[in-house]
Short mmCIF file of C-alpha atoms in Angstrom, two decimals:
data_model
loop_
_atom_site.label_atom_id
_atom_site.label_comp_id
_atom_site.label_asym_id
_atom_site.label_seq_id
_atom_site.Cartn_x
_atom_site.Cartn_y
_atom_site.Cartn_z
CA UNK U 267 0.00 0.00 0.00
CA UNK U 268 3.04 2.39 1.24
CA UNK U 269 4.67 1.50 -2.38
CA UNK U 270 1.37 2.63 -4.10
CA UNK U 271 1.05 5.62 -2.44
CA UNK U 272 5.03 6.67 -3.24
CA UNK U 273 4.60 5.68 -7.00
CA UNK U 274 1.38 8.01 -7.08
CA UNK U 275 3.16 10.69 -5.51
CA UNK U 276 6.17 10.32 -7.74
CA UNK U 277 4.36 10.78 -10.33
CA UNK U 278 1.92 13.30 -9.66
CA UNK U 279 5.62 15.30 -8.64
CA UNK U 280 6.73 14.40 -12.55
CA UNK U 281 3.76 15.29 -13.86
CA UNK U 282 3.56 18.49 -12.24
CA UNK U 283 7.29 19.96 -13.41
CA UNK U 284 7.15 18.88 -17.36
CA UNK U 285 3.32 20.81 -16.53
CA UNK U 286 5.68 24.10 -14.97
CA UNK U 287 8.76 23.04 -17.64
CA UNK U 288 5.99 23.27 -20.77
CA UNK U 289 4.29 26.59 -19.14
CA UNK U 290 7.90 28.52 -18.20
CA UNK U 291 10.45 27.04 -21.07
CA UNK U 292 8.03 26.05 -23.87
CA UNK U 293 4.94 27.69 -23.32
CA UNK U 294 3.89 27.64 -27.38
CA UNK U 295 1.48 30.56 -26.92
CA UNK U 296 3.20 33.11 -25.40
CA UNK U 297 3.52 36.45 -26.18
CA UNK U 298 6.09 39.58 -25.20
CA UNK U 299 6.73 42.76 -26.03
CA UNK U 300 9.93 44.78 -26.42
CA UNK U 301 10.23 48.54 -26.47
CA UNK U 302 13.02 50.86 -28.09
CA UNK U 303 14.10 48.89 -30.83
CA UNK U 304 16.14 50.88 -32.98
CA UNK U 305 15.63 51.10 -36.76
CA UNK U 306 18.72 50.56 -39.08
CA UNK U 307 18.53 52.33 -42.44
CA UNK U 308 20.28 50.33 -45.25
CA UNK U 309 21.07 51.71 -48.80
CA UNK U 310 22.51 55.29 -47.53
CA UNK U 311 25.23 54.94 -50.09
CA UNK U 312 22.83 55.16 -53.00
CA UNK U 313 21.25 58.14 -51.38
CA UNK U 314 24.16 59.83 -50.87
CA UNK U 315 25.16 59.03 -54.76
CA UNK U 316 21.57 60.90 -55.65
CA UNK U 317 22.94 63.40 -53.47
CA UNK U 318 20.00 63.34 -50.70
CA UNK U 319 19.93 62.55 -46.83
CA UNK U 320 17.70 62.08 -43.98
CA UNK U 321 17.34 65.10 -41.83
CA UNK U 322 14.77 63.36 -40.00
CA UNK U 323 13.66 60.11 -39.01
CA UNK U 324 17.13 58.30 -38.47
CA UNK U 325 17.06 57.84 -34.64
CA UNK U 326 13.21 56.43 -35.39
CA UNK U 327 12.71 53.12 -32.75
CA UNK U 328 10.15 50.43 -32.86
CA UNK U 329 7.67 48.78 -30.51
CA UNK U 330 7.23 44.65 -31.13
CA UNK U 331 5.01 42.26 -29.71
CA UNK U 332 5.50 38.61 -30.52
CA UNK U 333 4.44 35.41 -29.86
CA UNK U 334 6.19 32.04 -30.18
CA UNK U 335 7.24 29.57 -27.76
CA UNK U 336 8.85 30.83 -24.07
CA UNK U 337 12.10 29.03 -24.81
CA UNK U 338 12.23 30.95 -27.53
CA UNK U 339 11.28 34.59 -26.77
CA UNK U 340 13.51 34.03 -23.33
CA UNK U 341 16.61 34.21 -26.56
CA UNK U 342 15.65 37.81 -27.49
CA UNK U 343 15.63 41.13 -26.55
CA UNK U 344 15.99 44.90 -27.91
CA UNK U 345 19.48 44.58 -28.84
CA UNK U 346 19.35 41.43 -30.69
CA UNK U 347 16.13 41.74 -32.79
CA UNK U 348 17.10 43.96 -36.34
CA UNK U 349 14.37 46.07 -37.74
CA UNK U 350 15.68 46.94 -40.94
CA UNK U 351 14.63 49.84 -43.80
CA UNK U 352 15.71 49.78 -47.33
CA UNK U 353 16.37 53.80 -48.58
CA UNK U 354 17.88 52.61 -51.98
CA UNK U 355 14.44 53.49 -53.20
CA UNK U 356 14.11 56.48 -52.87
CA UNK U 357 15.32 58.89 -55.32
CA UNK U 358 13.73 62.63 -54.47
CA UNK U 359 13.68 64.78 -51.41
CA UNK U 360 10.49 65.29 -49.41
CA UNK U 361 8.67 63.40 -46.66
CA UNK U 362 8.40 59.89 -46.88
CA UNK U 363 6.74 56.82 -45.20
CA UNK U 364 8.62 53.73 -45.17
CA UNK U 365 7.88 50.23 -44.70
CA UNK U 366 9.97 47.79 -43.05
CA UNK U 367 11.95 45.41 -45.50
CA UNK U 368 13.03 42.83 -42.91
CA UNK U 369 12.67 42.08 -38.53
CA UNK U 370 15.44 39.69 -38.36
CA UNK U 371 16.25 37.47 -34.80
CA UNK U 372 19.08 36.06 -33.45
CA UNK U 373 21.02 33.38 -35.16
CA UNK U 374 20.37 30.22 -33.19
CA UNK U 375 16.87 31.27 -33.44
CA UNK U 376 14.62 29.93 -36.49
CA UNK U 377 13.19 32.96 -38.17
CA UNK U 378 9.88 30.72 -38.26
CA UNK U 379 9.58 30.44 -34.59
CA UNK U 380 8.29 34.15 -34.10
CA UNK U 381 4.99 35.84 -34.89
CA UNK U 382 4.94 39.84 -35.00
CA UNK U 383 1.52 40.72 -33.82
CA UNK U 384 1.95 44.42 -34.13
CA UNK U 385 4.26 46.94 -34.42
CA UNK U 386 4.34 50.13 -33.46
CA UNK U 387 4.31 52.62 -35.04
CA UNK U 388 3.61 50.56 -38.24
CA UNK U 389 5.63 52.52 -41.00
CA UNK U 390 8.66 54.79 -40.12
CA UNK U 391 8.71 58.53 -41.34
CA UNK U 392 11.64 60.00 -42.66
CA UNK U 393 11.98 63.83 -44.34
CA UNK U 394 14.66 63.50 -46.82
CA UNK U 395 16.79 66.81 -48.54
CA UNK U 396 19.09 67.81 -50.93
CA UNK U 397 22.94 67.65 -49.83
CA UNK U 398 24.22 71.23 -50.21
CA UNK U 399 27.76 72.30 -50.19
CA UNK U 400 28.87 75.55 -49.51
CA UNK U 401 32.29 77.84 -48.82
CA UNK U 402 31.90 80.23 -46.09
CA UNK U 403 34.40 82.98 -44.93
CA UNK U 404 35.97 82.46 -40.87
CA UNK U 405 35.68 85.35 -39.11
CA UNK U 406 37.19 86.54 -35.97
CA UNK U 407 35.45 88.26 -33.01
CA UNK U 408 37.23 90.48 -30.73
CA UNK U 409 36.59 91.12 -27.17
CA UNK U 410 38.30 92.96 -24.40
CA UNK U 411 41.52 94.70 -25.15
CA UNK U 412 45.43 94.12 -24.66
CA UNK U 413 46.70 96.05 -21.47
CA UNK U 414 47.51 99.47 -21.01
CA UNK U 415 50.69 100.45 -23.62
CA UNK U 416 50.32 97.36 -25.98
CA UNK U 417 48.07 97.41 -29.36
CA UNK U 418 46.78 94.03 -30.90
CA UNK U 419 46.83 94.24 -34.60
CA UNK U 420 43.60 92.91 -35.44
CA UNK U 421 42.99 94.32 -38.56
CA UNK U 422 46.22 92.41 -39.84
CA UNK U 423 45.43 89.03 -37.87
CA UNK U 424 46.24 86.26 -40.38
CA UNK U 425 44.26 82.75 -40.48
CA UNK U 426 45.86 79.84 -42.12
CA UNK U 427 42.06 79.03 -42.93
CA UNK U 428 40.25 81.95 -44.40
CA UNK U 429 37.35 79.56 -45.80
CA UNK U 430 35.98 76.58 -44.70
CA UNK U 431 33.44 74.31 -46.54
CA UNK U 432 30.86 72.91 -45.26
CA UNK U 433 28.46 70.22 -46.23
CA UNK U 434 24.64 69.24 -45.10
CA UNK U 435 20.95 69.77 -45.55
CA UNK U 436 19.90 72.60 -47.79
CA UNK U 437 17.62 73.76 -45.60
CA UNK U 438 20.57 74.43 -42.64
CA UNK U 439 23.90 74.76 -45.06
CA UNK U 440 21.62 77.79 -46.42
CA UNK U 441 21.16 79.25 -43.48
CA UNK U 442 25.18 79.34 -42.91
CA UNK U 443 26.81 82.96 -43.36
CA UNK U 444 29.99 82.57 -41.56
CA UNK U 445 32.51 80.33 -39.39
CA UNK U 446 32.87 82.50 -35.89
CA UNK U 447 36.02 82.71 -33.66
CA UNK U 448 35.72 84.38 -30.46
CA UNK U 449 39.43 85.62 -29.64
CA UNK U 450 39.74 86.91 -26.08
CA UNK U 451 42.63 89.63 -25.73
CA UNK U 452 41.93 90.76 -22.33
CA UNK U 453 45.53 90.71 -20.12
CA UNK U 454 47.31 89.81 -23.62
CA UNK U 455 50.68 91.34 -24.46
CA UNK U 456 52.12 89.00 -26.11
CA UNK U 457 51.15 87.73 -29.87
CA UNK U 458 49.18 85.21 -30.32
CA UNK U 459 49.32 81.94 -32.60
CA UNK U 460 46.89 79.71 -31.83
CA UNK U 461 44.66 77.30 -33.42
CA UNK U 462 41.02 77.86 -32.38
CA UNK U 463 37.58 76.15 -32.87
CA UNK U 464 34.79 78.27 -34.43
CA UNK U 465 31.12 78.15 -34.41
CA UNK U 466 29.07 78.55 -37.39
CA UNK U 467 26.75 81.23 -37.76
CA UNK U 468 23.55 83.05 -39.36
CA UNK U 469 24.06 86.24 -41.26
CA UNK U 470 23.10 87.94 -37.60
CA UNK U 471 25.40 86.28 -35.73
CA UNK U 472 23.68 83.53 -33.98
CA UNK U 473 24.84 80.10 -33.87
CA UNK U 474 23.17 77.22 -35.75
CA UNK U 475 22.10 74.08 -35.44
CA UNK U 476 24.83 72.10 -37.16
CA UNK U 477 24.43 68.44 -35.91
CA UNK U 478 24.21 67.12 -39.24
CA UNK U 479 26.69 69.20 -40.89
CA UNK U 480 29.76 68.33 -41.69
CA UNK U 481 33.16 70.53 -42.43
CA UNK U 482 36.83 70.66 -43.92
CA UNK U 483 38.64 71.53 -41.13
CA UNK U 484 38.04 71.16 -37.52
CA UNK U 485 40.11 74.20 -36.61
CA UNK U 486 41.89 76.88 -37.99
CA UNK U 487 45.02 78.77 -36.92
CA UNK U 488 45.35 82.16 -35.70
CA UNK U 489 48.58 85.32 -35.75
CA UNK U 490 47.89 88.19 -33.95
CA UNK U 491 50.65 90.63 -33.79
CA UNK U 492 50.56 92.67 -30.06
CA UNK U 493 53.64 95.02 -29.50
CA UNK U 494 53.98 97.51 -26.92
CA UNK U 495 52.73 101.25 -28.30
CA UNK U 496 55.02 104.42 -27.24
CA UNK U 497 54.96 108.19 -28.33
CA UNK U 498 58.29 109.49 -29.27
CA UNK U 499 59.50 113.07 -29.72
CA UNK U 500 60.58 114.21 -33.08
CA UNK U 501 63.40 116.19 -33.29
CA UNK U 502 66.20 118.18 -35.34
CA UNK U 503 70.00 118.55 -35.42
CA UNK U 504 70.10 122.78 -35.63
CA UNK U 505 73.55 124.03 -35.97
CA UNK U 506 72.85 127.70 -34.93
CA UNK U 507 74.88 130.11 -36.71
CA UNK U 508 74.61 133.58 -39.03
CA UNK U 509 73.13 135.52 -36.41
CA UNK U 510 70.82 132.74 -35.38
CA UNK U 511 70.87 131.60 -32.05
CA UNK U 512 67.74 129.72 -29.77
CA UNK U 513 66.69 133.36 -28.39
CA UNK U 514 65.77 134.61 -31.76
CA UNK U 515 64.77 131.82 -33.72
CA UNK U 516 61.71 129.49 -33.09
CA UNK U 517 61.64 126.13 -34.54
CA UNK U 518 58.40 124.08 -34.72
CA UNK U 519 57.53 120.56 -35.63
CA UNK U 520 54.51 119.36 -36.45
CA UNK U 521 53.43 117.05 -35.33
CA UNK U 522 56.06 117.14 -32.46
CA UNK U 523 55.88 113.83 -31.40
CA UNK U 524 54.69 110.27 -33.32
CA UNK U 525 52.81 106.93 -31.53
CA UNK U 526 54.76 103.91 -32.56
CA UNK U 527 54.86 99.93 -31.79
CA UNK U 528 57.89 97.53 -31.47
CA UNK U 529 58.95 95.03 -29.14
CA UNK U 530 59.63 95.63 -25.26
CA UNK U 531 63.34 95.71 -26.43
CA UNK U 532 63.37 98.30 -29.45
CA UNK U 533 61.57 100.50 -27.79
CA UNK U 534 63.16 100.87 -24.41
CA UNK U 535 65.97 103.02 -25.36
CA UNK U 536 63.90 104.75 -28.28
CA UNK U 537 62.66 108.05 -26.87
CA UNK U 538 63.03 110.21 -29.93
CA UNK U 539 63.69 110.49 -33.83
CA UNK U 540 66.19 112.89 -35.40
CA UNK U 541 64.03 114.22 -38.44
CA UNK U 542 67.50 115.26 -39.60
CA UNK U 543 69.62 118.55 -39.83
CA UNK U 544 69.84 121.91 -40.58
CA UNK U 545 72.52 125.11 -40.48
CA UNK U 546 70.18 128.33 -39.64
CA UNK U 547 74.06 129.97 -41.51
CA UNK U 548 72.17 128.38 -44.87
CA UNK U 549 68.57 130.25 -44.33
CA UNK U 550 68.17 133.88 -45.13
CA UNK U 551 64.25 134.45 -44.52
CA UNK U 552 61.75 132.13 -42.21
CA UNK U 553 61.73 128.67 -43.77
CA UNK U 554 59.27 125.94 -44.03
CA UNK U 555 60.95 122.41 -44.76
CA UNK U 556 59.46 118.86 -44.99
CA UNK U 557 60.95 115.62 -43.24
CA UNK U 558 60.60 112.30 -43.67
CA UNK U 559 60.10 110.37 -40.69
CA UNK U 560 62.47 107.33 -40.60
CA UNK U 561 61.80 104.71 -38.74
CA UNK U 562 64.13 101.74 -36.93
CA UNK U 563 63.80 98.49 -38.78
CA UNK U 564 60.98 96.65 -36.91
CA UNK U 565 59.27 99.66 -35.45
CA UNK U 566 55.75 100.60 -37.05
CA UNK U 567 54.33 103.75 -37.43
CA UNK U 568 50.98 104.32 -35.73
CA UNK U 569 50.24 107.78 -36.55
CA UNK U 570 49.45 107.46 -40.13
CA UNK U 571 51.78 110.26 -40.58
CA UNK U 572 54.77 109.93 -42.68
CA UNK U 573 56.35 113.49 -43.16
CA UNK U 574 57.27 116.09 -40.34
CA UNK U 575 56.83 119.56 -41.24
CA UNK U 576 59.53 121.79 -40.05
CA UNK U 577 58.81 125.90 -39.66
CA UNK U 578 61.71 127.98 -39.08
CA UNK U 579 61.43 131.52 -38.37
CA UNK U 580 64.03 134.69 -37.51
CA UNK U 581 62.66 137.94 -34.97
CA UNK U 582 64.31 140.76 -34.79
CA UNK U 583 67.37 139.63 -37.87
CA UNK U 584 68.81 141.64 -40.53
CA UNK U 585 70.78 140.32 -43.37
CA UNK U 586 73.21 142.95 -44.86
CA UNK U 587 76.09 142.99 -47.36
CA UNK U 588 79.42 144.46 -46.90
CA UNK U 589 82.40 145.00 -49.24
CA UNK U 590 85.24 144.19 -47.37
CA UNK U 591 88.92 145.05 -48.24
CA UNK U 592 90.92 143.79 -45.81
CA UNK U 593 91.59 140.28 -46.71
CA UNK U 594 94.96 138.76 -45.38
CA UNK U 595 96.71 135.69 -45.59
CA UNK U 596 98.32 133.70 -42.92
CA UNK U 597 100.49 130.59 -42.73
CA UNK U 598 101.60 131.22 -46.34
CA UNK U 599 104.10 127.86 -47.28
CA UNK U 600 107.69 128.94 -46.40
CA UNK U 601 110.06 130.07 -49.69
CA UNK U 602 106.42 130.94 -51.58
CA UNK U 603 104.56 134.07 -52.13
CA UNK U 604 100.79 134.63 -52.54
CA UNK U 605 99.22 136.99 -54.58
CA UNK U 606 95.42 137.51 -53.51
CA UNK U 607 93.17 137.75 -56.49
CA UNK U 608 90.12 139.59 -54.51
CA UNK U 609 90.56 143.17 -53.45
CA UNK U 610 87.20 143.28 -52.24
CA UNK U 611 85.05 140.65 -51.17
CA UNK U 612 81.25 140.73 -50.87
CA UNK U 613 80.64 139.49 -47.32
CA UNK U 614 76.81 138.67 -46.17
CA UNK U 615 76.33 138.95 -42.69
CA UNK U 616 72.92 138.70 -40.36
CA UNK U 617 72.13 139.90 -37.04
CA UNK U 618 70.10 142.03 -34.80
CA UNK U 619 68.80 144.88 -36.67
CA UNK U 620 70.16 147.69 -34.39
CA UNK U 621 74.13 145.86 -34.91
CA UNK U 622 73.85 145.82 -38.22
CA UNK U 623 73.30 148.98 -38.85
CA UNK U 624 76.02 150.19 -37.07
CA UNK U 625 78.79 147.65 -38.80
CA UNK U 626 80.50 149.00 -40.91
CA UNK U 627 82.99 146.95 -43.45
CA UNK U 628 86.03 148.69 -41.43
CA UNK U 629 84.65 146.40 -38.57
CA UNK U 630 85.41 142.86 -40.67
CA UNK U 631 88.54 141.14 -41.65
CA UNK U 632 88.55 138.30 -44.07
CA UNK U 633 91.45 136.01 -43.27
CA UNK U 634 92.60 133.18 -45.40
CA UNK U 635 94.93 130.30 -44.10
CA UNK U 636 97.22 128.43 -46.52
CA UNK U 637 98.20 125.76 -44.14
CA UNK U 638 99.79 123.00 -46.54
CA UNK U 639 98.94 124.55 -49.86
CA UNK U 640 101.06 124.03 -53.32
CA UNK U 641 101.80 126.65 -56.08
CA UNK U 642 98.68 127.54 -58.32
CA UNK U 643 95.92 129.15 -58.14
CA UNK U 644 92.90 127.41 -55.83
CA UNK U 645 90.13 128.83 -53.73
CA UNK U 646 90.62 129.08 -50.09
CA UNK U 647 87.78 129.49 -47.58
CA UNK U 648 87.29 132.38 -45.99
CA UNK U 649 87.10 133.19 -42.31
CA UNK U 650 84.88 136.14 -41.50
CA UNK U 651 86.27 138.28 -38.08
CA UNK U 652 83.85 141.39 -36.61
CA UNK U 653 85.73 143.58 -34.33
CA UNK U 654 84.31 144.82 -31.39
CA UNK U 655 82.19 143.38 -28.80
CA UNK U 656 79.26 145.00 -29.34
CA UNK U 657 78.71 143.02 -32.47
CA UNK U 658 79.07 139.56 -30.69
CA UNK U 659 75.52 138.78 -31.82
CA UNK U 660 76.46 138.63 -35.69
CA UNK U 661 77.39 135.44 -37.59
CA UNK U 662 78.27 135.09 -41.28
CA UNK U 663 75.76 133.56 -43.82
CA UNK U 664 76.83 130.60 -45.57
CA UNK U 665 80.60 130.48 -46.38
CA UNK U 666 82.90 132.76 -48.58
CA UNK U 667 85.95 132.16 -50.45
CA UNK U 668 88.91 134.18 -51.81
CA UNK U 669 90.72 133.12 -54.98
CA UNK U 670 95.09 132.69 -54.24
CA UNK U 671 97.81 132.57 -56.20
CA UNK U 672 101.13 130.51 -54.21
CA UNK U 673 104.33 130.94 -56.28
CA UNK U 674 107.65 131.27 -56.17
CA UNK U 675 109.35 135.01 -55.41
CA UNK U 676 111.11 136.36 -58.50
CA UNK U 677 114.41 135.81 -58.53
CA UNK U 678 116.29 139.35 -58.32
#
């Protein structure tokens, strides 16, 4: 009876677990669903050859429900099941509604086991466009400014890219005005050369959506030149003479002093530029000259100005000319004789107006020095000496000269 009893319980035990095996492993009419499936486009080659794309519709997922047996759907899952649409079709741009050319399972799976009872959504939507391609300029933006005594040469900054291309949807490459590179030169003194990433822009300014644009380059380079700025006086070499000393003449230069740039080393030392020279002896009236302003090598200009003008002007001078007759020779050559060919020579002379009129030519001496001269005839400068203190304040204009003869005394 007690063996009856264990042989009906053994089997009632059997029984029961292929009854849970067949419901959990086998289970032929079960059904499951799985969310998120993502949707793989095929045949994007041939749409790029018609040049088109999808600007819409490629991150599309599916919901599946399927039946089949347990054993089998416990194989599967979201990652594993391939929901495939074929875009080799479609040849214009424009909104379209595909159907899905193949739900494919794992391997080790029979394709047969499965039924799809629904999916969801049941078509996938796609919005397809042209392919445009398009060169756009790079532009730099500016903001803050290089400390106190520098200058940043922005107008001259030089990009080893001026022009990217860029490729994508017509309806966003059109949109596309510029490439944008914000360049910070707050605290710079120093010149910069740097490669920089941009951001592409509307005609206004304002970035764009560019997720499905593609470019050239990925960044482009940048030179900046920033040099230290200094203002330097302009000035000129006056050799005062003929009358003309600082008291009575008045120089002015305009402009009197010029902005330039250069390195922290050029322009330490650099506090002014000679325009160049001039001997006030050379000028009878008030003169107005023009300079060129020359530059060190590597120094720039800032000022836009090029040329210096230079106004000289005389108070209270008088230019007068005087015959004078007493010319005299010294330092003639030993065993030679000179013969001096002027008896008079015209002597111009400047000055303040109440010495000059009292000079007489009585009050000059022209003196000639023939230190190291040969026989002939040559022209010797003249030296020009005013007797008398009270006509310390005249100079000579210019030079003078007297013609002499050296030669040989006649033999008696």
């Amino acid at each position: 009876m007690k063996r009856k009893i264990w042989s009906a319980l053994l089997a009632f035990v059997i029984a029961f677990g292929l009854w849970l095996y067949v419901i959990t492993y086998v289970s032929p009419g079960s059904e499951e669903t799985y969310y998120n499936i993502p949707v793989i486009f095929e045949g994007e080659t041939a749409l790029s050859e018609r040049n088109l794309m999808i600007t819409s519709g490629d991150t599309a997922s599916v919901t599946l429900k399927i039946s089949g047996n347990r054993s089998d759907l416990n194989k599967i899952n979201e990652s594993n099941i391939k929901i495939k649409v074929d875009l080799s079709k479609v040849y214009d741009p424009g909104e379209r509604e595909l159907s899905y050319s193949s739900i494919t399972f794992p391997g080790d799976v029979p394709q047969s086991a499965f039924v799809v009872e629904s999916k969801t959504p049941e078509t996938v939507k796609i919005n397809v466009e042209k392919i445009q391609r398009k060169e756009v300029p790079v532009m730099e933006e500016f903001s803050g400014s290089a400390p106190e005594g520098y200058i940043a040469y922005t107008s001259e900054a030089v990009l080893d890219y001026p022009s990217i291309n860029v490729t994508g949807p017509s309806s966003v490459v059109e949109l596309i005005d510029h490439a944008r590179i914000d360049v910070d030169l707050t605290d710079r003194s120093e010149s910069i050369s740097e490669n920089y990433r941009y951001t592409l822009c509307d005609a206004d300014g304002n970035p764009i959506d560019v997720e499905q644009v593609t470019t050239d380059v990925a960044e482009v380079h940048l030179d900046v030149k920033i040099q230290r700025w200094k203002e330097i006086d302009l000035k000129l070499n006056v050799t005062y003479g003929g009358g003309a000393t600082e008291e009575n003449t008045k120089i002015s230069i305009l402009p009197a002093t010029v902005r330039v740039s250069g390195s922290d080393a050029m322009l330490e030392d650099l506090n002014e530029i000679v325009l160049g020279s001039v001997d006030l002896s050379t000028l009878e009236n008030d003169t107005q000259m023009s300079f060129a302003i020359n530059l060190p090598e590597g120094v720039t200009n800032l000022s836009n100005v090029t040329d210096a003008a230079v106004d000289i002007s005389f108070k209270g001078l008088t230019i007068k000319k005087f015959m004078v007759s007493q010319i005299r020779a010294v330092n003639v050559p030993d065993g030679l004789e000179c013969d001096l060919l002027n008896e008079v020579l015209e002597v111009t002379l400047r000055g303040p107006t109440a010495q000059i009129s009292q000079l007489t030519p009585e009050d000059i001496i022209v003196t000639v020095d023939l230190t190291g001269k040969e026989i002939g005839t040559s022209t010797v400068k003249a030296m020009i000496t005013i007797q008398g203190e009270q006509f310390a304040r005249i100079g000579e204009m210019g030079t003078h000269s007297v013609s002499v003869t050296l030669r040989e005394p006649e033999k008696r």
